[in-house]
Amino acid sequence: MATRQAIVSLFIFLVFNIFLLAVCHAAKPSLETKVSALNQFSTNNNGVVELDSDLYDEFVAKPRNYSMIILLTAMEPQINCLPCKEFDPEFRLVAKSWQWSGNDLSRLYFGSLDFKKGREVYAKLHLNNAPTMFYFSPTTGPYAKEVSEPDKYEFNRRGFSAEEFASYLSGHVGIKVPVKRPINFFAIFTTIFIILGTLAVIKLIFSFIKKVFQNRNTWAAISLVIILMMISGHMWNHIRSPPYVMSNNGQISYIASGFSNQLGMESQIVAMMYAICASSMCYLMFHVPKIEDSTKQRFGIYLWTGILVGTFSFIFALFRIKNPGYPFRLFI
Amino acid sequence: MKVLGLDTQNLSALLKVVILGLIAAVALASRLFSIIRFESVIHEFDPWFNYRTTRFLVANGFYEFWNWFDERSWYPLGRVVGGTVYPGLMVTSATIYNILRTLNFTVDIRNICVLLAPLFSAFTSVAAYLLTSEIKDSSAGLLAAAFIGVAPGYISRSVAGSYDNEGIAIFLLLFTFYLWIKALKEGSAYWGALTALFYFYMVAAWGGYVFIINLIPLHAFTLILMGRFSSRLYVAYSSFYILGTLMSMQIPFVGFQPTRTSEHMAALGIFGLIQIIAFVEFARSYISSNQAQILFKSFVVLSFVGMLSGLVLLTLGGYIAPWTGRFYSLWDTGYAKKFIPIIASVSEHQPTAWPSFFFDLEMLIFLFPAGIYLCFKELRDDHVFLILYGITASYFAGVMVRLMLALTPVVCVTSAIAISRLFDIYLKLDDTDKDNTSAKNNKPAIEKSNTSAKSNKSAIEKSSRKGDASRSTSSSTSKSSEKKKKSEQFRILGFDTRILVITNFFFFLVIFTWHCTWVTSNAYSSPSIVLASRQADGSQYIIDDFREAYYWLRKNTDYSSKVMSWWDYGYQIAGMADRAVLVDNNTWNNTHIATVGKAMSSSEDVAYQIMRRHDVDYVLIIFGGLLGYSGDDINKFLWMIRIAEGVYPNEVREVNFFTPRGEYRVDDEATPTMRNSIMYKMSYYNYNELFGGQGQDRVRGARIPADKIKLDTLEEAYTTENWIVRIYKVKNLDNIGRSLEQAGAFELGKKKRKRVKRAN
């Protein structure tokens, strides 16, 4: 009986010991288990380790003999984080390319933590915007770096493209991180089809196209449209990409304040005004003088002069909004 | 009919000369605001370099100038001035100076430099007159001259004192274009050679000559595509290209670029193409079978494709330099911001919002499309040129504010064509009487017959190359079209409508001149080294801090001292203070500029090392906080950081200068990196003492942190009246080998702390 009791107590002791061991493992897993877990996670999921708060703490904890880039994102539809959605495929593309690059995969891991699963991390890091991305450099092993702070990826400066992200990683890890965009066969076929279709259409209506192509009015229209776009600040819009209109407490404003600032709609309004002025000039020069009937001609001249003066004074008014110190005006 | 003993023709010639003279006088006079308000002084930044080199040229002669190595800029690298400068401007003023000297007018070289741009604007209006009269008629020419004389888009770069390349370059641009149109019309090598000569002058004067050497080939190419190849085009283009290229290679700064860089390849390619086409045309006149025609055509197309692919291969192989960053950024507009922040940082390289167009051109901006439409109505060779010029220049002006300058001439010319066309129609009184149209005694009729004669001539010339067979038919069609034109003659029936339109446009023109004068006087006439403000009682208050500081440097520092400042002020320091500088507005060495940026944005100990290594004696910064002068160094600081980060990405980080919420602040919430940078420290050093509490920064609307700023390695040497310029002296190493921080602590009477010792 005594022996049996001893056996039971030994068994309990053993179980307890194993349990203790397991607890210890859970609290502080060894580097090898971490790496093997990472390897498993990443190979199963095209190179991206989907994290939650616990996993985040585990993989980020020192020591690390690997680099880790962690994207803190928010893909839930109710949060409606457009940049997150924009960057996510690019991030996964780089991760996948890394998987197939033939490099030593244990050098770098890609982690992604969604807001849904990692509120604690967001709270701990005092993050209130997504996406945010941190690079953790290895602390032990041959590639260890002395830097202890994780490096934050600057989305504002570098943007969302996979190429830029990969070059950032290459700089930090020290090996070239490739980007292999998958070949989009569908897009290629559609392009070929469209080109062939267009060529066929061109062949069919060649005489008509030739007529249009050689018509000076076509070219006049193209040139005038280009010029009107340019002189009304299209290139500014193209480079600075301002909002089309601005809504301020429910009120939509079409005009931006400030001399060297404009909205997308605003430049279109201005282009339209210029076009009206220029065409009323042209009507006064070409159309009206050809009218044989004197009453009709008189009416035409008064009409176009009126339109010209009205539009021009509107341009003046618009300009006075942009430049309040401007002293001149025309009627309004 | 005779007036003053002159017949009408002579009288109108006299009138034209008088009017043109008056326009030139107005163009010159409206640029003198800054002299009257301030004084005869060189403006801004680049002009100071041009002024300095001109003085050198006048003092030492051309030979010395050509070989000048300037060891007082870009210390310690120096700069080969003779080989890195467009000498046209300096040589022009030196020539004027020497001519006046020989005539015993002892004019100061500074006054010549100050007045050179207004003088050349007067010439520009004459060039605009010539170009426009060549394209339409002399009344349009006079209008164009008047427009360009006062258009703010051009005045912005040519007021008295703005002694810069653009001041003479716009005249050269327009005059070269005039000569090109003339050469193309006459088909003469004489005019072609003259075009090349003025092109050479343009190359010597301004880097914008690239615009000419691409626009003229584009014109030639378009004419070829339109099937308007002619012997006139061949002669004009070939003579222009060969002579122009050979001459342009004489400028050391240009050198072999015309054969080695992509910017010039279009011209070379068109030159080759035009030779092939000329040969084919020649051969075609002997062989007339249909198959041969097809063969010739495909030969031309094939050789064009071959040349193009050869060019691409050579570029890829590295034999031809690709487009340089400055020009490339005009196409790929995001390029500069990413790769060459130093180009993107310049305010005049920003894109243009619509108010700037209106501000610089006012009513002309909508007459411009109308004029272009008019060009399409007639579409002779010279109209094609105007159209191409208009499209390209409006694109460039949209991309860069600075290139508004290149757009202004074509806008003036096309608007003048539009307005004068309108006046032709609405002022022609005898139009109702159809018989009088042929009468030669009124001016518009003469002009009209002239132009129709010209177009007839060109039609005949065009037909001459087609051979005799087609000749008769083509001339008969041109006659019939003329008849048709007569039947469609424009006429205005009512008198009241004429009055309406004429008064309306007269009024528009009056507003235009008001606008131009207002803009010139208010926006473009400030020398920017002397500022003016109004006091409460309305009297003018002159802020002369810049010159005060530079003069202090000149008088109180050793001649061999080196001054470190941001590159914007390099030329001014070299010109006014006559001290060596580390970097200046030439910006040829990005790394050197980044080093200065790094010094400015680092903490004292890092910056001190950099400054010692570069032998810096004084640091000069611009601080606008007291006065509310927004163009100061704290506002430019982000660019310094950005440029420094481009070269030293591990040592300077832009993010560290932003608060966690992404704001750029100077008050209590400023980041530690910001507050430790010597730029911040130098800007606000002793600033709180001025207020006797917390200082108020009037530019950024912020309160400066209350704790006292300590500077160990720098000491304040001079601060100007309004605190705009602050000069610091870099301390020497300590006499007894302590670090300067320790010495500073000792001076303050503090005991050496153990912690400091351990750090050593």
GROMACS .gro file of C-alpha atoms in nm, chain A residues 151-152 154 157 164 216-217 219-220 223-224 226-228 230-233 235-236 238-240 258-262 266-267 270 274 277-278 281-282 284-286 288-294 297-298 301-302 305 308-309 312 315-316 318-319 322-323 325-331, chain B residues 228 333 338 350-359 362-363 365-370 372-374 376-379 387 390-391 394-395 398-399 407 418-419 421-422 425-426 488-497 500-501 504-505 507-508 511 514-515 518-519 645 653-655:
model
  134
  151ASP     CA    1   1.221   5.136  -3.639
  152LYS     CA    2   0.899   5.290  -3.760
  154GLU     CA    3   0.737   5.624  -4.257
  157ARG     CA    4   0.751   5.971  -4.693
  164GLU     CA    5   0.963   5.109  -5.176
  216ARG     CA    6  -0.727   7.095  -8.851
  217ASN     CA    7  -1.028   7.140  -8.624
  219TRP     CA    8  -0.596   6.944  -8.376
  220ALA     CA    9  -0.726   7.285  -8.281
  223SER     CA   10  -0.441   7.197  -7.855
  224LEU     CA   11  -0.694   7.432  -7.703
  226ILE     CA   12  -0.438   7.117  -7.349
  227ILE     CA   13  -0.367   7.487  -7.323
  228LEU     CA   14  -0.681   7.560  -7.122
  230MET     CA   15  -0.246   7.400  -6.835
  231ILE     CA   16  -0.323   7.765  -6.778
  232SER     CA   17  -0.588   7.682  -6.523
  233GLY     CA   18  -0.349   7.493  -6.299
  235MET     CA   19  -0.038   7.047  -6.340
  236TRP     CA   20  -0.068   7.182  -5.989
  238HIS     CA   21  -0.160   6.663  -6.085
  239ILE     CA   22   0.141   6.718  -5.859
  240ARG     CA   23  -0.027   6.822  -5.536
  258GLY     CA   24  -0.498   8.119  -5.041
  259PHE     CA   25  -0.315   8.248  -5.343
  260SER     CA   26  -0.108   7.939  -5.412
  261ASN     CA   27  -0.373   7.684  -5.333
  262GLN     CA   28  -0.667   7.547  -5.524
  266GLU     CA   29  -1.189   7.526  -5.883
  267SER     CA   30  -0.939   7.484  -6.164
  270VAL     CA   31  -1.153   7.863  -6.412
  274TYR     CA   32  -1.138   8.109  -6.984
  277CYS     CA   33  -1.414   8.426  -7.275
  278ALA     CA   34  -1.197   8.291  -7.555
  281MET     CA   35  -1.381   8.651  -7.861
  282CYS     CA   36  -1.382   8.403  -8.148
  284LEU     CA   37  -1.702   8.828  -8.220
  285MET     CA   38  -1.421   8.779  -8.468
  286PHE     CA   39  -1.550   8.506  -8.698
  288VAL     CA   40  -2.090   8.759  -8.600
  289PRO     CA   41  -1.936   8.959  -8.887
  290LYS     CA   42  -2.061   8.700  -9.134
  291ILE     CA   43  -2.425   8.754  -9.042
  292GLU     CA   44  -2.591   8.940  -9.326
  293ASP     CA   45  -2.896   9.059  -9.141
  294SER     CA   46  -2.815   9.373  -8.945
  297GLN     CA   47  -2.582   9.084  -8.618
  298ARG     CA   48  -2.648   9.357  -8.367
  301ILE     CA   49  -2.261   9.138  -8.092
  302TYR     CA   50  -2.450   9.259  -7.786
  305THR     CA   51  -1.999   9.120  -7.560
  308LEU     CA   52  -1.752   8.827  -7.236
  309VAL     CA   53  -1.788   9.113  -6.992
  312PHE     CA   54  -1.451   8.840  -6.718
  315ILE     CA   55  -1.304   8.588  -6.311
  316PHE     CA   56  -1.213   8.913  -6.140
  318LEU     CA   57  -1.296   8.484  -5.824
  319PHE     CA   58  -0.949   8.629  -5.820
  322LYS     CA   59  -0.799   8.426  -5.383
  323ASN     CA   60  -0.615   8.750  -5.335
  325GLY     CA   61  -0.580   9.269  -5.143
  326TYR     CA   62  -0.647   9.296  -5.514
  327PRO     CA   63  -0.789   9.640  -5.589
  328PHE     CA   64  -0.956   9.601  -5.928
  329ARG     CA   65  -1.295   9.468  -6.022
  330LEU     CA   66  -1.540   9.473  -6.306
  331PHE     CA   67  -1.901   9.547  -6.209
  560ARG     CA   68   0.516   7.079  -9.572
  665THR     CA   69   0.692   6.566  -6.195
  670LYS     CA   70   1.197   6.199  -5.440
  682GLN     CA   71   0.691   7.466  -5.748
  683PRO     CA   72   0.395   7.401  -5.977
  684THR     CA   73   0.174   7.695  -6.069
  685ALA     CA   74  -0.176   7.737  -5.934
  686TRP     CA   75  -0.424   7.926  -6.150
  687PRO     CA   76  -0.411   8.257  -5.957
  688SER     CA   77  -0.047   8.296  -6.055
  689PHE     CA   78  -0.137   8.274  -6.421
  690PHE     CA   79  -0.402   8.540  -6.383
  691PHE     CA   80  -0.176   8.752  -6.167
  694GLU     CA   81  -0.450   8.906  -6.654
  695MET     CA   82  -0.667   8.947  -6.964
  697ILE     CA   83  -0.468   8.460  -7.036
  698PHE     CA   84  -0.798   8.417  -7.217
  699LEU     CA   85  -0.690   8.601  -7.530
  700PHE     CA   86  -0.415   8.342  -7.560
  701PRO     CA   87  -0.645   8.048  -7.652
  702ALA     CA   88  -0.838   8.279  -7.884
  704ILE     CA   89  -0.414   8.007  -8.085
  705TYR     CA   90  -0.751   7.937  -8.246
  706LEU     CA   91  -0.682   8.218  -8.491
  708PHE     CA   92  -0.536   7.735  -8.656
  709LYS     CA   93  -0.766   7.929  -8.887
  710GLU     CA   94  -0.479   8.035  -9.108
  711LEU     CA   95  -0.217   7.772  -9.023
  719ILE     CA   96   0.091   7.684  -8.172
  722GLY     CA   97   0.207   7.792  -7.696
  723ILE     CA   98   0.136   7.431  -7.605
  726SER     CA   99   0.196   7.646  -7.119
  727TYR     CA  100   0.283   7.296  -7.003
  730GLY     CA  101   0.218   7.481  -6.532
  731VAL     CA  102   0.491   7.260  -6.393
  739LEU     CA  103   0.517   8.141  -7.159
  750ALA     CA  104  -0.631   8.821  -8.154
  751ILE     CA  105  -0.690   9.179  -8.043
  753ARG     CA  106  -0.770   9.099  -8.564
  754LEU     CA  107  -1.072   9.214  -8.369
  757ILE     CA  108  -1.277   9.396  -8.821
  758TYR     CA  109  -1.448   9.650  -8.603
  820GLU     CA  110  -1.736   8.593  -9.730
  821GLN     CA  111  -1.585   8.923  -9.634
  822PHE     CA  112  -1.634   9.020  -9.273
  823ARG     CA  113  -1.832   9.333  -9.220
  824ILE     CA  114  -2.001   9.505  -8.935
  825LEU     CA  115  -2.325   9.674  -9.027
  826GLY     CA  116  -2.423   9.880  -8.728
  827PHE     CA  117  -2.227  10.177  -8.600
  828ASP     CA  118  -2.338  10.135  -8.240
  829THR     CA  119  -2.206   9.779  -8.227
  832LEU     CA  120  -1.965   9.897  -7.816
  833VAL     CA  121  -1.695   9.647  -7.899
  836ASN     CA  122  -1.530   9.756  -7.438
  837PHE     CA  123  -1.187   9.641  -7.546
  839PHE     CA  124  -1.162   9.961  -7.141
  840PHE     CA  125  -1.019   9.610  -7.103
  843ILE     CA  126  -0.768   9.778  -6.688
  846TRP     CA  127  -0.366   9.932  -6.435
  847HIS     CA  128  -0.332   9.571  -6.332
  850TRP     CA  129  -0.024   9.758  -5.970
  851VAL     CA  130   0.136   9.413  -5.980
  977GLU     CA  131   1.886   6.291  -4.445
  985ARG     CA  132   1.608   6.169  -3.917
  986GLU     CA  133   1.324   6.390  -4.027
  987VAL     CA  134   1.076   6.211  -3.800
   0.00000   0.00000   0.00000
